Coordinates of C-alpha atoms in Angstrom, one line a residue:
M1 CA 9.1 -0.5 -5.3
N2 CA 6.3 -1.3 -7.6
M3 CA 6.5 -0.4 -11.3
N4 CA 4.4 -2.2 -13.9
L5 CA 4.3 -1.7 -17.6
Y6 CA 1.6 -2.9 -20.0
G7 CA 2.2 -2.7 -23.7
H8 CA -0.1 -2.9 -26.7
S9 CA 0.1 -1.6 -30.3
D10 CA 3.5 0.2 -29.8
S11 CA 2.1 2.0 -26.7
W12 CA 2.8 1.6 -23.0
L13 CA 0.9 2.2 -19.8
M14 CA 2.8 2.4 -16.5
V15 CA 1.0 1.4 -13.3
D16 CA 2.7 2.7 -10.1
C17 CA 6.1 4.2 -9.6
G18 CA 7.3 3.4 -6.1
A19 CA 10.3 3.6 -3.9
T20 CA 11.6 1.3 -1.2
F21 CA 14.4 1.3 1.4
K22 CA 17.5 -0.7 0.7
A23 CA 18.7 -3.1 3.4
P24 CA 21.8 -2.2 5.4
L25 CA 25.0 -2.3 3.3
N26 CA 26.3 -5.0 5.6
P27 CA 23.4 -6.8 7.2
N28 CA 25.7 -9.0 9.3
D29 CA 27.4 -6.0 10.9
D30 CA 26.8 -6.0 14.7
K31 CA 27.7 -2.4 15.2
D32 CA 25.2 0.3 16.2
E33 CA 22.2 0.1 13.8
S34 CA 21.9 3.9 13.6
A35 CA 25.4 4.0 11.9
K36 CA 24.3 1.8 9.0
T37 CA 23.6 3.3 5.6
Y38 CA 20.2 3.0 4.0
D39 CA 19.4 4.1 0.4
V40 CA 16.0 4.9 -1.2
V41 CA 15.7 2.6 -4.2
A42 CA 13.4 2.7 -7.3
A43 CA 12.9 0.3 -10.1
D44 CA 15.2 0.7 -13.2
P45 CA 13.2 2.9 -15.6
T46 CA 15.7 2.6 -18.6
F47 CA 13.4 0.4 -20.7
I48 CA 10.5 2.9 -20.8
E49 CA 12.7 5.9 -20.6
N50 CA 14.1 4.9 -24.0
R51 CA 10.5 4.7 -25.3
Q52 CA 9.3 7.8 -23.7
E53 CA 7.3 8.9 -26.7
S54 CA 5.3 5.6 -26.5
L55 CA 4.3 6.0 -22.8
S56 CA 0.6 7.0 -22.9
G57 CA 0.3 7.7 -19.1
I58 CA 1.1 6.7 -15.6
I59 CA -1.6 5.3 -13.2
I60 CA -1.0 5.4 -9.4
T61 CA -3.3 2.9 -7.6
H62 CA -2.9 4.3 -4.1
A63 CA -0.7 6.6 -1.9
H64 CA 1.7 4.2 -0.3
E65 CA 5.4 5.0 -0.7
D66 CA 6.2 1.8 -2.6
H67 CA 3.6 2.8 -5.2
V68 CA 4.1 6.6 -5.5
G69 CA 7.4 7.5 -3.9
A70 CA 9.7 7.5 -6.9
L71 CA 7.6 9.8 -9.1
P72 CA 9.1 13.1 -8.0
A73 CA 12.6 11.7 -8.9
L74 CA 11.7 9.9 -12.1
W75 CA 8.9 11.9 -13.7
E76 CA 11.2 14.0 -15.9
R77 CA 12.3 10.8 -17.6
F78 CA 8.6 10.1 -18.6
K79 CA 6.9 13.5 -19.0
C80 CA 3.4 12.2 -19.3
P81 CA 0.1 12.7 -17.5
I82 CA -0.5 10.9 -14.1
Y83 CA -4.0 9.4 -13.4
T84 CA -5.1 8.8 -9.8
T85 CA -7.9 9.3 -7.3
A86 CA -8.3 12.4 -5.1
F87 CA -6.5 11.3 -1.9
T88 CA -3.5 10.0 -3.8
A89 CA -3.4 13.1 -5.9
E90 CA -3.2 15.3 -2.8
V91 CA -0.3 13.1 -1.4
L92 CA 1.5 13.4 -4.8
R93 CA 1.0 17.2 -5.0
R94 CA 2.6 17.6 -1.6
K95 CA 5.6 15.5 -2.6
L96 CA 6.0 17.5 -5.8
Y97 CA 5.7 20.8 -4.0
Y98 CA 9.3 20.5 -2.8
T99 CA 10.7 19.8 -6.3
A100 CA 11.4 21.9 -9.4
I101 CA 8.8 20.1 -11.5
S102 CA 5.7 20.8 -9.3
G103 CA 4.2 23.1 -11.9
L104 CA 5.0 20.8 -14.9
V105 CA 3.2 17.6 -13.9
T106 CA -0.3 17.0 -15.2
I107 CA -2.4 15.1 -12.6
V108 CA -5.7 13.9 -13.8
V109 CA -8.1 13.1 -10.8
V110 CA -10.2 10.0 -11.5
E111 CA -13.4 9.0 -9.7
P112 CA -13.7 5.4 -8.5
G113 CA -15.7 3.4 -11.0
Q114 CA -14.7 5.7 -13.9
V115 CA -13.6 4.4 -17.3
L116 CA -11.0 6.2 -19.3
D117 CA -9.2 5.6 -22.6
I118 CA -5.5 6.2 -22.2
G119 CA -3.9 5.6 -25.6
P120 CA -5.1 2.2 -26.8
F121 CA -5.9 1.1 -23.2
S122 CA -9.4 1.2 -21.8
V123 CA -9.0 1.4 -18.0
T124 CA -11.7 0.9 -15.4
W125 CA -11.0 2.0 -11.8
L126 CA -12.4 -0.4 -9.3
P127 CA -12.5 0.7 -5.6
I128 CA -10.9 -1.9 -3.4
T129 CA -10.2 -2.0 0.4
H130 CA -6.7 -1.4 1.7
S131 CA -5.3 0.4 4.7
L132 CA -5.6 4.0 3.4
P133 CA -8.3 5.8 1.4
D134 CA -9.0 5.7 -2.3
A135 CA -7.1 2.5 -3.1
Q136 CA -8.0 1.2 -6.6
A137 CA -7.7 -2.0 -8.6
L138 CA -7.7 -1.7 -12.4
F139 CA -9.3 -3.5 -15.2
I140 CA -7.2 -2.8 -18.3
Q141 CA -8.6 -3.8 -21.7
T142 CA -7.2 -3.8 -25.2
P143 CA -8.6 -5.4 -28.4
V144 CA -6.4 -8.5 -27.9
A145 CA -6.2 -9.1 -24.1
S146 CA -7.3 -7.8 -20.8
V147 CA -5.7 -7.6 -17.3
F148 CA -7.2 -7.3 -13.9
H149 CA -4.5 -5.6 -11.8
T150 CA -5.3 -5.8 -8.1
A151 CA -2.6 -3.6 -6.7
D152 CA -2.6 -3.8 -2.8
W153 CA -5.9 -5.1 -1.4
K154 CA -7.7 -7.2 1.2
I155 CA -11.3 -8.2 1.7
D156 CA -12.6 -5.9 4.4
F157 CA -16.3 -5.4 5.1
N158 CA -15.6 -2.8 7.9
P159 CA -12.7 -0.8 6.5
I160 CA -13.1 2.5 8.5
T161 CA -12.1 4.9 5.7
D162 CA -13.9 3.6 2.6
E163 CA -17.0 1.8 1.5
P164 CA -17.1 -1.9 2.5
F165 CA -15.5 -4.4 0.0
Q166 CA -17.9 -5.0 -2.9
P167 CA -17.6 -8.6 -4.3
A168 CA -20.1 -7.8 -7.0
L169 CA -17.6 -5.6 -8.8
Y170 CA -15.2 -8.5 -9.2
K171 CA -17.8 -11.2 -9.9
A172 CA -18.8 -9.1 -12.9
L173 CA -15.4 -9.6 -14.4
K174 CA -15.9 -13.4 -14.7
S175 CA -18.2 -13.0 -17.7
I176 CA -15.4 -11.1 -19.5
K177 CA -12.9 -13.8 -18.7
P178 CA -9.7 -11.6 -18.2
S179 CA -6.6 -12.8 -19.9
A180 CA -4.7 -12.4 -16.6
M181 CA -5.0 -11.4 -13.0
V182 CA -1.9 -9.6 -11.6
C183 CA -2.2 -10.1 -7.9
D184 CA -0.7 -9.0 -4.6
S185 CA 1.1 -11.8 -2.8
T186 CA 2.3 -10.1 0.4
N187 CA 0.3 -12.3 2.8
A188 CA 0.0 -15.4 0.6
L189 CA 1.7 -17.6 3.3
R190 CA -1.0 -16.8 5.8
E191 CA -4.1 -19.0 6.1
G192 CA -7.7 -17.6 6.5
Y193 CA -8.9 -14.1 5.8
S194 CA -7.1 -10.8 6.5
V195 CA -8.3 -9.2 9.8
S196 CA -10.7 -6.3 9.4
E197 CA -9.7 -2.8 10.4
G198 CA -12.9 -2.7 12.4
D199 CA -11.8 -5.8 14.4
C200 CA -8.5 -4.0 15.1
E201 CA -10.3 -1.0 16.4
L202 CA -12.3 -3.2 18.8
G203 CA -9.0 -4.9 20.0
L204 CA -7.4 -1.5 20.6
L205 CA -10.4 -0.3 22.6
R206 CA -10.3 -3.4 24.9
T207 CA -6.5 -2.9 25.3
F208 CA -6.9 0.8 26.2
Q209 CA -9.5 0.0 28.8
K210 CA -7.0 -2.0 30.8
Q211 CA -4.4 0.9 30.9
S212 CA -4.4 3.6 33.6
N213 CA -1.4 5.6 32.6
R214 CA 0.0 7.3 29.4
I215 CA -0.4 5.2 26.2
V216 CA 1.8 5.5 23.2
V217 CA 0.8 3.7 20.0
T218 CA 3.2 3.4 17.1
C219 CA 2.0 2.5 13.6
F220 CA 2.8 3.1 10.0
G221 CA 2.5 6.8 9.2
S222 CA 0.4 6.3 6.1
N223 CA -2.3 4.1 7.8
V224 CA -5.1 6.6 7.9
A225 CA -7.6 3.9 8.8
R226 CA -5.6 3.2 12.0
L227 CA -5.4 6.9 12.9
I228 CA -9.1 7.2 12.6
S229 CA -9.6 4.0 14.7
L230 CA -7.2 5.4 17.4
A231 CA -9.0 8.7 17.4
R232 CA -12.3 7.0 18.0
V233 CA -10.9 4.8 20.8
A234 CA -9.3 7.9 22.4
A235 CA -12.7 9.6 22.4
K236 CA -14.4 6.5 23.9
T237 CA -11.8 6.2 26.7
G238 CA -11.6 9.9 27.6
R239 CA -8.1 10.5 26.2
Y240 CA -6.6 13.4 24.2
M241 CA -4.8 12.1 21.1
T242 CA -1.8 13.8 19.7
L243 CA 0.5 13.0 16.8
L244 CA 4.3 12.9 17.0
G245 CA 6.0 12.6 13.6
R246 CA 5.9 14.6 10.4
S247 CA 4.5 11.7 8.3
L248 CA 1.6 11.3 10.7
E249 CA 0.8 15.0 10.8
N250 CA 1.0 15.1 7.0
M251 CA -1.4 12.2 6.5
Y252 CA -3.9 13.6 9.0
S253 CA -3.8 16.9 7.2
I254 CA -4.4 15.2 3.8
A255 CA -7.3 13.2 5.2
R256 CA -8.9 16.4 6.5
A257 CA -8.3 18.2 3.2
T258 CA -9.9 15.4 1.2
G259 CA -12.9 14.8 3.5
Y260 CA -11.8 11.5 4.9
W261 CA -11.2 12.7 8.5
P262 CA -14.4 12.8 10.6
D263 CA -15.0 16.3 11.9
E264 CA -15.9 15.2 15.4
L265 CA -12.5 13.6 16.0
K266 CA -10.2 16.2 17.4
I267 CA -6.4 16.1 17.7
A268 CA -4.6 17.8 20.5
H269 CA -1.5 19.9 19.9
R270 CA 1.7 18.0 20.8
R271 CA 3.0 20.9 22.9
H272 CA 0.0 20.5 25.3
I273 CA 0.4 16.8 25.9
G274 CA 3.1 17.1 28.6
F275 CA 0.8 19.1 30.8
L276 CA -2.1 16.7 30.9
P277 CA -2.8 13.9 33.4
K278 CA -1.2 10.7 32.2
H279 CA -4.5 8.8 32.1
E280 CA -5.9 11.3 29.7
V281 CA -3.0 11.0 27.1
L282 CA -2.8 9.0 23.9
I283 CA 0.3 9.6 21.8
V284 CA 0.5 8.2 18.3
A285 CA 4.2 8.2 17.2
T286 CA 6.2 7.3 14.2
G287 CA 9.1 4.8 14.5
S288 CA 7.4 1.4 14.5
Q289 CA 10.5 -0.1 12.7
G290 CA 13.0 1.0 15.3
E291 CA 14.2 4.2 13.5
P292 CA 16.2 6.0 16.2
R293 CA 15.4 9.5 14.8
A294 CA 11.7 8.9 14.6
A295 CA 9.4 10.0 17.4
L296 CA 9.3 6.7 19.3
G297 CA 13.0 6.4 19.1
K298 CA 13.4 9.8 20.7
L299 CA 10.8 8.9 23.4
A300 CA 12.7 5.7 24.1
A301 CA 16.0 7.6 24.4
G302 CA 14.5 10.4 26.5
T303 CA 15.3 13.1 24.0
H304 CA 11.9 14.1 22.7
R305 CA 11.2 17.8 23.5
D306 CA 7.4 17.4 24.0
C307 CA 7.1 14.3 26.3
E308 CA 9.2 12.0 28.5
L309 CA 8.0 8.4 29.1
E310 CA 7.9 7.1 32.7
S311 CA 7.5 3.9 34.5
G312 CA 4.0 2.6 34.2
D313 CA 3.4 4.0 30.7
T314 CA 2.5 1.6 27.9
V315 CA 3.8 1.5 24.3
I316 CA 1.7 -0.5 21.8
F317 CA 3.2 -1.6 18.5
S318 CA 0.2 -1.5 16.1
A319 CA 2.3 -2.6 13.2
I320 CA 4.2 -5.6 11.9
T321 CA 8.0 -6.0 12.0
I322 CA 9.4 -5.6 8.5
P323 CA 12.0 -8.3 7.9
G324 CA 15.5 -6.8 8.4
N325 CA 14.3 -4.4 11.2
E326 CA 14.3 -7.0 14.0
K327 CA 17.5 -5.7 15.7
P328 CA 16.7 -2.0 15.9
I329 CA 13.2 -2.8 17.2
E330 CA 14.6 -5.2 19.8
K331 CA 17.1 -2.5 20.9
M332 CA 14.3 0.1 21.2
V333 CA 12.0 -2.3 23.1
S334 CA 14.8 -3.1 25.5
G335 CA 15.4 0.6 26.2
L336 CA 11.7 1.1 26.9
R337 CA 11.5 -1.8 29.3
E338 CA 14.5 -0.5 31.2
K339 CA 12.4 2.7 31.9
G340 CA 9.6 0.5 33.3
V341 CA 7.4 1.0 30.3
E342 CA 5.1 -1.9 29.3
V343 CA 5.5 -2.9 25.7
I344 CA 2.6 -4.6 23.9
N345 CA 2.9 -6.1 20.4
S346 CA 0.9 -8.5 18.3
E347 CA 2.8 -11.5 19.7
N348 CA 2.1 -10.8 23.4
S349 CA -1.3 -9.0 23.0
E350 CA -4.5 -10.8 24.1
Q351 CA -6.4 -8.6 21.5
V352 CA -6.1 -7.8 17.8
I353 CA -4.0 -4.6 17.7
H354 CA -2.9 -4.7 14.1
A355 CA -4.6 -5.5 10.8
S356 CA -2.6 -6.0 7.6
G357 CA -3.8 -4.4 4.4
H358 CA -3.0 -7.4 2.2
P359 CA -4.9 -10.6 1.3
C360 CA -4.4 -13.9 3.0
Q361 CA -5.1 -17.2 1.4
S362 CA -8.9 -17.2 1.7
D363 CA -9.0 -13.6 0.3
L364 CA -7.0 -14.8 -2.6
S365 CA -9.0 -17.9 -3.2
D366 CA -12.3 -16.0 -3.2
M367 CA -10.9 -13.4 -5.6
Y368 CA -9.6 -16.0 -8.0
G369 CA -13.0 -17.7 -7.9
W370 CA -14.9 -14.5 -8.6
V371 CA -12.7 -13.2 -11.4
S372 CA -11.7 -16.5 -13.0
P373 CA -8.8 -15.2 -15.1
K374 CA -7.1 -17.4 -17.7
I375 CA -3.7 -16.8 -16.2
A376 CA -2.6 -15.9 -12.6
I377 CA 0.5 -13.6 -12.3
P378 CA 1.5 -13.2 -8.7
V379 CA 3.5 -10.1 -7.8
H380 CA 4.5 -8.0 -4.8
G381 CA 6.4 -10.3 -2.4
E382 CA 9.4 -12.5 -2.1
A383 CA 9.6 -15.7 -4.2
E384 CA 8.0 -17.8 -1.5
H385 CA 5.0 -15.5 -1.3
M386 CA 4.5 -15.5 -5.1
Q387 CA 4.8 -19.3 -5.2
A388 CA 2.2 -19.6 -2.4
N389 CA -0.1 -17.2 -4.4
A390 CA 0.3 -19.4 -7.5
K391 CA -0.6 -22.5 -5.5
V392 CA -3.8 -20.8 -4.2
A393 CA -4.6 -19.9 -7.8
A394 CA -4.1 -23.4 -9.0
E395 CA -6.4 -24.8 -6.2
A396 CA -9.0 -22.2 -7.2
G397 CA -9.0 -23.7 -10.8
I398 CA -6.8 -21.2 -12.6
K399 CA -4.9 -23.5 -15.0
Q400 CA -1.9 -21.4 -15.8
Q401 CA 0.3 -19.4 -13.3
L402 CA 3.2 -17.3 -14.3
V403 CA 5.7 -16.6 -11.5
G404 CA 8.5 -14.3 -12.6
Q405 CA 11.2 -12.1 -11.2
N406 CA 11.8 -8.4 -11.4
G407 CA 12.2 -7.3 -15.1
D408 CA 10.4 -10.3 -16.6
V409 CA 8.1 -9.8 -19.6
F410 CA 5.0 -11.9 -20.2
Q411 CA 3.2 -12.0 -23.5
L412 CA -0.6 -12.4 -23.1
A413 CA -1.6 -12.3 -26.7
P414 CA 0.2 -13.1 -30.0
S415 CA 1.7 -10.1 -31.8
V416 CA 0.3 -9.0 -35.2
A417 CA 3.5 -10.1 -36.9
L418 CA 3.2 -13.6 -35.5
I419 CA -0.4 -13.9 -36.5
R420 CA 0.4 -12.7 -40.1
K421 CA 3.2 -15.2 -40.2
A422 CA 0.9 -18.0 -39.1
V423 CA -1.7 -17.0 -41.8
N424 CA 1.0 -16.8 -44.5
T425 CA 2.4 -20.2 -43.7
G426 CA -1.1 -21.8 -43.6
R427 CA -1.0 -22.6 -39.9
I428 CA -4.1 -20.4 -39.4
D429 CA -6.8 -20.6 -42.1
I430 CA -9.0 -17.4 -42.3
T431 CA -10.6 -18.0 -45.7
G432 CA -13.9 -19.1 -44.1
L433 CA -14.2 -16.1 -41.8
P434 CA -16.1 -12.9 -42.5
K435 CA -14.0 -10.0 -43.7
A436 CA -14.3 -8.1 -40.5
E437 CA -13.0 -11.0 -38.5
Q438 CA -10.2 -11.6 -40.9

């Protein structure tokens, strides 16, 4: 549930406004998982809500729910323009359509590489590779300090939806010497480089070629790159691909509307899929985290109206297990296997069938080396992930690392009041400086 605030000269800039799912109210309860209560949770906006008149704008770095999902509920507390790129803007418009504020929100569509002044902040949008289109890092400059804000990212030279990763963009920051780099820590415990989406497409192709019956793939609904990869693999293996799940259908529609979906890749209507020979069918379904009401949950239970799985079919989990979801996923997998369905996941697969959208240790080390900030500020992960990120930064030569908790404030430059006090007490001598520098 990312929400970041940058402050300078009595003004504030918000970066991302996301939501997350709260863990079960009683995680030790062994009752039916479907009976547990989950809540959608956002960061506490009270601090900036009380300074609404000082909020210059909101930037959304990309369209994942943990970066954009809370805006429809919280925007009325902020009432300021939202800046984002075209794909994310379309995702946000569709979210706002179902609210009473859809006609009130100003969305400014920004081009990758564009530089805008938002209040006292000069912001440069830097395209960066992730698992959906139009993801952006930010370089935020003020007269006293600058921040390189990575948002979610990975180094991917074959990313499917966007241009390949461009190291030159980040190497150019080194000469500016950013005050701080605020960096994604999600995969900081993993050695090496993050797997390319192109490698995942090849692994899925090889896996499909070994299957002779119906194939169901479950993945995160927002992963447009994976959807395109699956559509390409379906075309190469002579299968018709259909989508089961509202979030998948919505993302496919947005990708088409914004020009990210290749025209030659066709999607079959879900109502037709039950009448096709099984060896010609690829179903992409929501429910990779064991949600009983999602499409895969209904397929496992035999209650989906458009298709019924049979012995000899294959279900592929092209997604990670989010911590806390192990039990519902195990229950679903057990039900599938009882039907005689083969289940393939990243643990038992001979091929790469999932690629994370976040940086591993080598990605992090390269980026720290290219940017060379004065301070590393790890974010986005549990404490152990952020500590691991800080360790990589230290090994890359970044002398200071600030590892905080939710709600912490870091000061990157002295306040004007502190500088004046230092001058007045003689701790800083400015008498020899030109007037402009004084």
